[in-house]
mmCIF file of C-alpha atoms in Angstrom:
data_model
loop_
_atom_site.group_PDB
_atom_site.id
_atom_site.type_symbol
_atom_site.label_atom_id
_atom_site.label_comp_id
_atom_site.label_asym_id
_atom_site.label_seq_id
_atom_site.Cartn_x
_atom_site.Cartn_y
_atom_site.Cartn_z
ATOM 1 C CA MET A 53 -31.848 -20.290 37.799
ATOM 2 C CA THR A 54 -30.596 -20.797 34.266
ATOM 3 C CA ALA A 55 -31.404 -17.184 33.350
ATOM 4 C CA SER A 56 -29.512 -15.895 36.310
ATOM 5 C CA ILE A 57 -26.511 -18.025 35.323
ATOM 6 C CA ASP A 58 -26.698 -16.565 31.792
ATOM 7 C CA VAL A 59 -26.837 -13.036 33.135
ATOM 8 C CA ALA A 60 -23.859 -13.661 35.386
ATOM 9 C CA ALA A 61 -21.916 -15.132 32.532
ATOM 10 C CA ARG A 62 -22.603 -12.199 30.280
ATOM 11 C CA ARG A 63 -21.465 -9.888 33.011
ATOM 12 C CA ARG A 64 -18.184 -11.773 33.420
ATOM 13 C CA ARG A 65 -17.457 -12.065 29.762
ATOM 14 C CA PRO A 66 -15.987 -8.603 29.168
ATOM 15 C CA GLN A 67 -13.462 -9.170 31.952
ATOM 16 C CA ARG A 68 -12.065 -12.196 30.095
ATOM 17 C CA TYR A 69 -11.074 -9.883 27.236
ATOM 18 C CA LEU A 70 -9.636 -7.135 29.397
ATOM 19 C CA PRO A 71 -5.914 -8.012 28.671
ATOM 20 C CA LEU A 72 -6.718 -8.148 24.959
ATOM 21 C CA GLN A 73 -8.468 -4.798 25.110
ATOM 22 C CA VAL A 74 -5.532 -3.221 26.955
ATOM 23 C CA LEU A 75 -3.129 -4.650 24.372
ATOM 24 C CA LEU A 76 -5.252 -3.374 21.510
ATOM 25 C CA GLY A 77 -5.494 0.050 23.160
ATOM 26 C CA PHE A 78 -1.724 0.216 23.565
ATOM 27 C CA LEU A 79 -1.238 -0.769 19.870
ATOM 28 C CA LEU A 80 -3.764 1.798 18.825
ATOM 29 C CA VAL A 81 -1.889 4.557 20.707
ATOM 30 C CA TYR A 82 1.496 3.249 19.491
ATOM 31 C CA PHE A 83 0.472 3.478 15.829
ATOM 32 C CA LEU A 84 -1.515 6.753 16.060
ATOM 33 C CA VAL A 85 1.109 8.787 17.974
ATOM 34 C CA PRO A 86 3.478 9.229 14.945
ATOM 35 C CA PHE A 87 0.560 10.215 12.733
ATOM 36 C CA TRP A 88 -0.632 12.668 15.352
ATOM 37 C CA TRP A 89 2.872 14.057 15.626
ATOM 38 C CA VAL A 90 2.917 14.788 11.896
ATOM 39 C CA ILE A 91 -0.500 16.483 11.971
ATOM 40 C CA VAL A 92 0.553 18.746 14.936
ATOM 41 C CA ASN A 93 3.971 19.672 13.670
ATOM 42 C CA SER A 94 2.867 20.315 10.089
ATOM 43 C CA SER A 95 1.029 23.343 11.536
ATOM 44 C CA LYS A 96 4.224 24.926 12.960
ATOM 45 C CA ASP A 97 6.922 27.192 11.534
ATOM 46 C CA ALA A 98 10.599 26.776 12.288
ATOM 47 C CA ALA A 99 10.261 28.735 15.551
ATOM 48 C CA GLY A 100 7.422 26.525 16.665
ATOM 49 C CA LEU A 101 9.293 23.313 15.785
ATOM 50 C CA PHE A 102 12.567 24.228 17.572
ATOM 51 C CA GLY A 103 11.287 26.640 20.221
ATOM 52 C CA GLY A 104 11.148 24.014 22.932
ATOM 53 C CA GLY A 105 7.364 23.580 23.062
ATOM 54 C CA ASN A 106 5.328 20.434 23.367
ATOM 55 C CA ALA A 107 6.016 18.261 20.338
ATOM 56 C CA LEU A 108 2.618 16.564 20.626
ATOM 57 C CA TRP A 109 0.576 19.696 20.813
ATOM 58 C CA PHE A 110 -0.049 22.753 18.607
ATOM 59 C CA ALA A 111 1.942 25.954 18.999
ATOM 60 C CA ASP A 112 0.352 29.345 19.551
ATOM 61 C CA ASP A 113 0.459 30.113 15.825
ATOM 62 C CA ILE A 114 -1.264 27.433 13.736
ATOM 63 C CA ASP A 115 -0.298 27.916 10.120
ATOM 64 C CA PHE A 116 -1.471 24.880 8.045
ATOM 65 C CA VAL A 117 -2.301 27.098 5.062
ATOM 66 C CA GLY A 118 1.024 28.986 5.089
ATOM 67 C CA ASN A 119 3.079 25.705 5.231
ATOM 68 C CA LEU A 120 0.893 24.185 2.515
ATOM 69 C CA ARG A 121 1.401 27.230 0.244
ATOM 70 C CA GLU A 122 5.159 27.079 0.840
ATOM 71 C CA LEU A 123 5.175 23.368 0.137
ATOM 72 C CA PHE A 124 3.608 23.743 -3.256
ATOM 73 C CA THR A 125 5.614 26.879 -4.251
ATOM 74 C CA TYR A 126 9.047 25.896 -2.967
ATOM 75 C CA SER A 127 11.646 25.245 -5.796
ATOM 76 C CA GLY A 128 9.232 26.031 -8.553
ATOM 77 C CA GLY A 129 6.468 23.776 -7.215
ATOM 78 C CA ILE A 130 8.479 20.584 -7.664
ATOM 79 C CA TYR A 131 6.407 18.865 -4.911
ATOM 80 C CA ALA A 132 3.273 18.791 -7.140
ATOM 81 C CA ARG A 133 5.349 17.085 -9.856
ATOM 82 C CA TRP A 134 6.630 14.462 -7.393
ATOM 83 C CA LEU A 135 3.061 13.888 -6.183
ATOM 84 C CA LEU A 136 1.819 13.309 -9.789
ATOM 85 C CA ASN A 137 4.816 11.011 -10.417
ATOM 86 C CA SER A 138 3.797 8.904 -7.385
ATOM 87 C CA VAL A 139 0.210 8.764 -8.600
ATOM 88 C CA LEU A 140 1.430 7.588 -12.089
ATOM 89 C CA TYR A 141 3.841 4.954 -10.750
ATOM 90 C CA ALA A 142 1.459 3.630 -8.040
ATOM 91 C CA PHE A 143 -1.687 3.320 -10.155
ATOM 92 C CA VAL A 144 -0.128 2.131 -13.446
ATOM 93 C CA GLY A 145 2.152 -0.245 -11.554
ATOM 94 C CA GLY A 146 -0.643 -1.344 -9.245
ATOM 95 C CA LEU A 147 -3.185 -1.979 -12.109
ATOM 96 C CA GLY A 148 -0.575 -3.802 -14.148
ATOM 97 C CA ALA A 149 0.650 -5.922 -11.154
ATOM 98 C CA THR A 150 -3.002 -6.804 -10.306
ATOM 99 C CA ALA A 151 -3.845 -7.782 -13.966
ATOM 100 C CA LEU A 152 -0.845 -10.063 -14.128
ATOM 101 C CA ALA A 153 -1.508 -11.572 -10.666
ATOM 102 C CA VAL A 154 -5.097 -12.352 -11.596
ATOM 103 C CA LEU A 155 -4.130 -14.040 -14.919
ATOM 104 C CA ALA A 156 -1.273 -16.007 -13.377
ATOM 105 C CA GLY A 157 -3.160 -16.984 -10.214
ATOM 106 C CA TYR A 158 -6.218 -18.095 -12.180
ATOM 107 C CA GLY A 159 -3.955 -20.108 -14.539
ATOM 108 C CA PHE A 160 -2.203 -21.879 -11.622
ATOM 109 C CA ALA A 161 -5.496 -22.647 -9.882
ATOM 110 C CA LYS A 162 -7.628 -23.847 -12.825
ATOM 111 C CA TYR A 163 -5.307 -25.372 -15.456
ATOM 112 C CA ARG A 164 -3.020 -28.341 -15.449
ATOM 113 C CA PHE A 165 0.027 -27.972 -17.627
ATOM 114 C CA ALA A 166 3.632 -29.271 -17.810
ATOM 115 C CA GLY A 167 5.953 -27.691 -15.275
ATOM 116 C CA ARG A 168 3.101 -26.326 -13.155
ATOM 117 C CA ARG A 169 4.420 -27.644 -9.863
ATOM 118 C CA PHE A 170 7.924 -26.489 -10.526
ATOM 119 C CA SER A 171 6.706 -23.049 -11.654
ATOM 120 C CA PHE A 172 4.569 -22.671 -8.553
ATOM 121 C CA ALA A 173 7.485 -23.738 -6.333
ATOM 122 C CA VAL A 174 9.620 -20.994 -7.975
ATOM 123 C CA LEU A 175 6.797 -18.529 -7.275
ATOM 124 C CA LEU A 176 6.736 -19.445 -3.623
ATOM 125 C CA GLY A 177 10.473 -19.021 -3.403
ATOM 126 C CA ALA A 178 10.158 -15.550 -5.042
ATOM 127 C CA VAL A 179 7.714 -14.535 -2.254
ATOM 128 C CA MET A 180 10.497 -15.034 0.234
ATOM 129 C CA VAL A 181 13.066 -12.843 -1.565
ATOM 130 C CA PRO A 182 13.090 -9.230 -0.262
ATOM 131 C CA SER A 183 12.391 -6.735 -3.061
ATOM 132 C CA THR A 184 15.364 -4.629 -1.972
ATOM 133 C CA ALA A 185 17.720 -7.494 -2.736
ATOM 134 C CA LEU A 186 16.678 -7.400 -6.430
ATOM 135 C CA VAL A 187 17.232 -3.649 -6.960
ATOM 136 C CA ILE A 188 20.912 -3.811 -7.916
ATOM 137 C CA PRO A 189 20.493 -6.787 -10.432
ATOM 138 C CA THR A 190 17.433 -4.952 -11.793
ATOM 139 C CA PHE A 191 19.481 -1.719 -12.159
ATOM 140 C CA ILE A 192 22.216 -3.549 -14.062
ATOM 141 C CA MET A 193 19.666 -5.189 -16.453
ATOM 142 C CA PHE A 194 17.754 -1.913 -17.000
ATOM 143 C CA SER A 195 21.046 -0.088 -17.537
ATOM 144 C CA GLY A 196 21.965 -2.485 -20.299
ATOM 145 C CA LEU A 197 18.588 -1.862 -21.912
ATOM 146 C CA GLY A 198 18.964 1.936 -21.619
ATOM 147 C CA LEU A 199 15.833 2.208 -19.420
ATOM 148 C CA THR A 200 17.345 3.757 -16.287
ATOM 149 C CA ASN A 201 16.244 7.298 -15.435
ATOM 150 C CA THR A 202 12.897 6.753 -17.206
ATOM 151 C CA ILE A 203 9.464 6.153 -15.823
ATOM 152 C CA TRP A 204 9.644 2.554 -17.014
ATOM 153 C CA ALA A 205 12.489 1.859 -14.675
ATOM 154 C CA VAL A 206 10.035 2.258 -11.832
ATOM 155 C CA ILE A 207 6.777 0.967 -13.406
ATOM 156 C CA LEU A 208 8.130 -2.275 -14.979
ATOM 157 C CA PRO A 209 9.627 -3.761 -11.795
ATOM 158 C CA SER A 210 6.461 -2.870 -9.928
ATOM 159 C CA LEU A 211 4.494 -5.145 -12.220
ATOM 160 C CA LEU A 212 5.983 -8.236 -10.570
ATOM 161 C CA ASN A 213 4.060 -9.210 -7.461
ATOM 162 C CA PRO A 214 4.623 -12.854 -6.515
ATOM 163 C CA PHE A 215 2.660 -12.517 -3.276
ATOM 164 C CA GLY A 216 -0.326 -11.212 -5.325
ATOM 165 C CA VAL A 217 -0.090 -14.230 -7.696
ATOM 166 C CA TYR A 218 -0.090 -16.565 -4.687
ATOM 167 C CA LEU A 219 -3.073 -14.776 -3.056
ATOM 168 C CA MET A 220 -5.072 -14.901 -6.389
ATOM 169 C CA HIS A 221 -4.209 -18.638 -6.742
ATOM 170 C CA VAL A 222 -5.548 -19.481 -3.284
ATOM 171 C CA TYR A 223 -8.614 -17.389 -3.755
ATOM 172 C CA ALA A 224 -9.398 -18.647 -7.262
ATOM 173 C CA ARG A 225 -8.968 -22.171 -6.271
ATOM 174 C CA ASP A 226 -11.593 -21.981 -3.546
ATOM 175 C CA ALA A 227 -13.989 -19.244 -4.808
ATOM 176 C CA VAL A 228 -14.371 -20.390 -8.447
ATOM 177 C CA PRO A 229 -15.915 -23.934 -8.563
ATOM 178 C CA ASP A 230 -14.682 -26.215 -11.380
ATOM 179 C CA GLU A 231 -18.271 -27.391 -11.856
ATOM 180 C CA LEU A 232 -19.343 -23.817 -12.687
ATOM 181 C CA LEU A 233 -16.555 -23.457 -15.326
ATOM 182 C CA ASP A 234 -17.498 -26.882 -16.773
ATOM 183 C CA ALA A 235 -21.178 -25.794 -17.026
ATOM 184 C CA ALA A 236 -20.086 -22.581 -18.860
ATOM 185 C CA ARG A 237 -18.021 -24.720 -21.322
ATOM 186 C CA VAL A 238 -20.982 -27.098 -21.894
ATOM 187 C CA ASP A 239 -23.108 -24.049 -22.748
ATOM 188 C CA GLY A 240 -20.627 -23.088 -25.492
ATOM 189 C CA ALA A 241 -18.524 -20.504 -23.680
ATOM 190 C CA GLY A 242 -14.855 -20.385 -24.581
ATOM 191 C CA GLU A 243 -12.009 -20.100 -22.096
ATOM 192 C CA ALA A 244 -11.801 -16.354 -22.337
ATOM 193 C CA ARG A 245 -15.583 -15.832 -21.900
ATOM 194 C CA SER A 246 -15.682 -18.299 -18.990
ATOM 195 C CA PHE A 247 -12.863 -16.294 -17.323
ATOM 196 C CA LEU A 248 -14.395 -12.873 -17.945
ATOM 197 C CA GLN A 249 -18.057 -13.504 -17.306
ATOM 198 C CA VAL A 250 -17.930 -16.363 -14.747
ATOM 199 C CA ALA A 251 -14.613 -16.365 -12.821
ATOM 200 C CA LEU A 252 -13.726 -12.686 -12.791
ATOM 201 C CA PRO A 253 -16.904 -11.506 -10.922
ATOM 202 C CA LEU A 254 -16.365 -14.177 -8.287
ATOM 203 C CA MET A 255 -12.773 -13.048 -7.769
ATOM 204 C CA ARG A 256 -13.654 -9.349 -7.366
ATOM 205 C CA PRO A 257 -12.941 -9.059 -3.593
ATOM 206 C CA ALA A 258 -9.465 -10.618 -4.000
ATOM 207 C CA ILE A 259 -8.711 -8.421 -7.062
ATOM 208 C CA VAL A 260 -9.503 -5.314 -5.004
ATOM 209 C CA THR A 261 -7.333 -6.628 -2.181
ATOM 210 C CA VAL A 262 -4.316 -7.246 -4.509
ATOM 211 C CA LEU A 263 -4.844 -3.862 -6.152
ATOM 212 C CA LEU A 264 -4.765 -2.019 -2.830
ATOM 213 C CA LEU A 265 -1.725 -3.879 -1.599
ATOM 214 C CA SER A 266 0.104 -3.247 -4.948
ATOM 215 C CA ILE A 267 -0.657 0.474 -4.915
ATOM 216 C CA VAL A 268 0.502 0.865 -1.352
ATOM 217 C CA ALA A 269 3.757 -1.174 -2.035
ATOM 218 C CA THR A 270 4.610 0.909 -5.102
ATOM 219 C CA TRP A 271 3.781 4.236 -3.371
ATOM 220 C CA ASN A 272 6.024 3.377 -0.472
ATOM 221 C CA ASN A 273 8.904 1.960 -2.504
ATOM 222 C CA TYR A 274 11.873 4.154 -1.758
ATOM 223 C CA PHE A 275 15.042 2.242 -2.712
ATOM 224 C CA LEU A 276 14.113 1.244 -6.306
ATOM 225 C CA PRO A 277 13.377 4.816 -7.516
ATOM 226 C CA LEU A 278 16.369 6.157 -5.654
ATOM 227 C CA ALA A 279 18.627 3.727 -7.483
ATOM 228 C CA MET A 280 16.943 3.965 -10.896
ATOM 229 C CA LEU A 281 16.325 7.758 -11.204
ATOM 230 C CA SER A 282 18.848 10.634 -11.288
ATOM 231 C CA ASP A 283 16.496 13.380 -12.681
ATOM 232 C CA ASN A 284 14.705 15.218 -9.861
ATOM 233 C CA ASP A 285 11.675 15.699 -12.121
ATOM 234 C CA LEU A 286 11.022 11.997 -12.217
ATOM 235 C CA TYR A 287 11.264 11.383 -8.474
ATOM 236 C CA PRO A 288 8.263 10.035 -6.560
ATOM 237 C CA VAL A 289 7.182 12.029 -3.629
ATOM 238 C CA ILE A 290 8.850 9.722 -1.020
ATOM 239 C CA VAL A 291 12.239 10.143 -2.717
ATOM 240 C CA GLY A 292 11.814 13.844 -3.093
ATOM 241 C CA ILE A 293 11.044 14.268 0.596
ATOM 242 C CA GLY A 294 14.114 12.183 1.349
ATOM 243 C CA GLN A 295 16.173 14.459 -0.710
ATOM 244 C CA TRP A 296 14.840 17.555 1.068
ATOM 245 C CA GLN A 297 15.599 15.863 4.355
ATOM 246 C CA GLY A 298 19.205 15.368 3.307
ATOM 247 C CA VAL A 299 19.528 19.053 2.287
ATOM 248 C CA ALA A 300 17.943 20.213 5.529
ATOM 249 C CA SER A 301 20.254 18.113 7.639
ATOM 250 C CA ALA A 302 23.350 19.202 5.719
ATOM 251 C CA ASN A 303 23.095 22.946 5.367
ATOM 252 C CA ASN A 304 19.531 23.948 6.208
ATOM 253 C CA ALA A 305 18.940 25.031 2.564
ATOM 254 C CA GLY A 306 21.173 28.073 2.878
ATOM 255 C CA GLY A 307 19.198 29.641 5.760
ATOM 256 C CA THR A 308 15.699 28.541 4.747
ATOM 257 C CA SER A 309 14.324 25.981 7.053
ATOM 258 C CA LEU A 310 12.836 23.026 5.137
ATOM 259 C CA TRP A 311 11.595 21.116 8.097
ATOM 260 C CA SER A 312 8.105 22.709 8.136
ATOM 261 C CA ILE A 313 7.463 21.864 4.491
ATOM 262 C CA ILE A 314 9.104 18.407 4.896
ATOM 263 C CA ILE A 315 6.621 17.561 7.655
ATOM 264 C CA MET A 316 3.752 19.111 5.669
ATOM 265 C CA GLY A 317 4.822 17.203 2.580
ATOM 266 C CA SER A 318 4.878 13.941 4.616
ATOM 267 C CA LEU A 319 1.254 14.597 5.763
ATOM 268 C CA VAL A 320 0.074 15.379 2.195
ATOM 269 C CA SER A 321 1.816 12.287 0.829
ATOM 270 C CA VAL A 322 -0.282 9.879 2.903
ATOM 271 C CA ILE A 323 -3.697 11.469 2.023
ATOM 272 C CA PRO A 324 -4.017 9.611 -1.418
ATOM 273 C CA LEU A 325 -3.314 6.318 0.419
ATOM 274 C CA ILE A 326 -5.992 7.078 3.004
ATOM 275 C CA ILE A 327 -8.469 7.897 0.327
ATOM 276 C CA ALA A 328 -7.662 4.707 -1.549
ATOM 277 C CA PHE A 329 -7.976 2.611 1.600
ATOM 278 C CA LEU A 330 -11.312 4.199 2.641
ATOM 279 C CA THR A 331 -12.691 3.782 -0.911
ATOM 280 C CA LEU A 332 -11.706 0.170 -1.235
ATOM 281 C CA GLN A 333 -11.967 -1.067 2.389
ATOM 282 C CA ARG A 334 -15.490 -2.437 1.898
ATOM 283 C CA HIS A 335 -14.360 -4.773 -0.853
ATOM 284 C CA TRP A 336 -11.148 -5.493 1.020
ATOM 285 C CA ARG A 337 -12.942 -6.614 4.236
ATOM 286 C CA GLY A 338 -15.373 -8.639 2.189
ATOM 287 C CA GLY A 339 -12.538 -10.455 0.488
ATOM 288 C CA LEU A 340 -10.882 -11.310 3.783
ATOM 289 C CA ALA A 341 -14.106 -12.512 5.314
ATOM 290 C CA ILE A 342 -14.907 -14.806 2.352
ATOM 291 C CA GLY A 343 -11.408 -16.254 2.389
ATOM 292 C CA SER A 344 -11.687 -17.058 6.115
ATOM 293 C CA LEU A 345 -14.858 -19.061 5.595
ATOM 294 C CA LYS A 346 -13.403 -21.300 2.905
#
């Protein structure tokens, strides 16, 4: 009798989650349709894009290679330069932001010092401030220092990541026991050695999480480089594509359609982020799971 009840309960259980499954399916389609649109239309030329065909399916002539060749040869191959600039800004800025977040978060979590509560309150307030609201004051400050239109005008502001500091503080507070650090100190380890050899390995999942979030945030930052940079050779790829979009909308590049290479450029620009996510997702998911159990 009990077995039959259990079997009946197992049969009914999927029906209880049917609305959630429908919702997740809708969200999956909602988020994947734009990416599918970019994949499909990056294979078309101007006639295929504006010929009145189905926007969500391939045209008769699929020309990924031709559009890719045109993308990397148009205007002297400036797109490759923009792509390398984005890699430089994202990885230098992401690594620097992660290092600062780890040090600051560990310090807030494990040390007691004068002004700690006030400093942490200021940090929480900084999390609430949109980064776009700080672009103009940052531009004025960097202009006074003579750093505008340089790579440092993009990298230095990217090093500040208040949310990353908060995330590292929460994780270090729970994942690094004070007793373990006290035991290391009793064994003769200094503060630097305790941090590097005891705390840092325990914080590795959160470090990877902050690194990934910092890289994605810097890669997708549009307004800061647009305000700071005036030299096309220093643009990141997202600003360069935006510039092409403006030219295409205004005069269609003097007769040359840019829309095919704009869409192909958009597709290529997300590939490094996909690679970074797939490479780091194992550590990322592990960090989230550990944090949920604390």
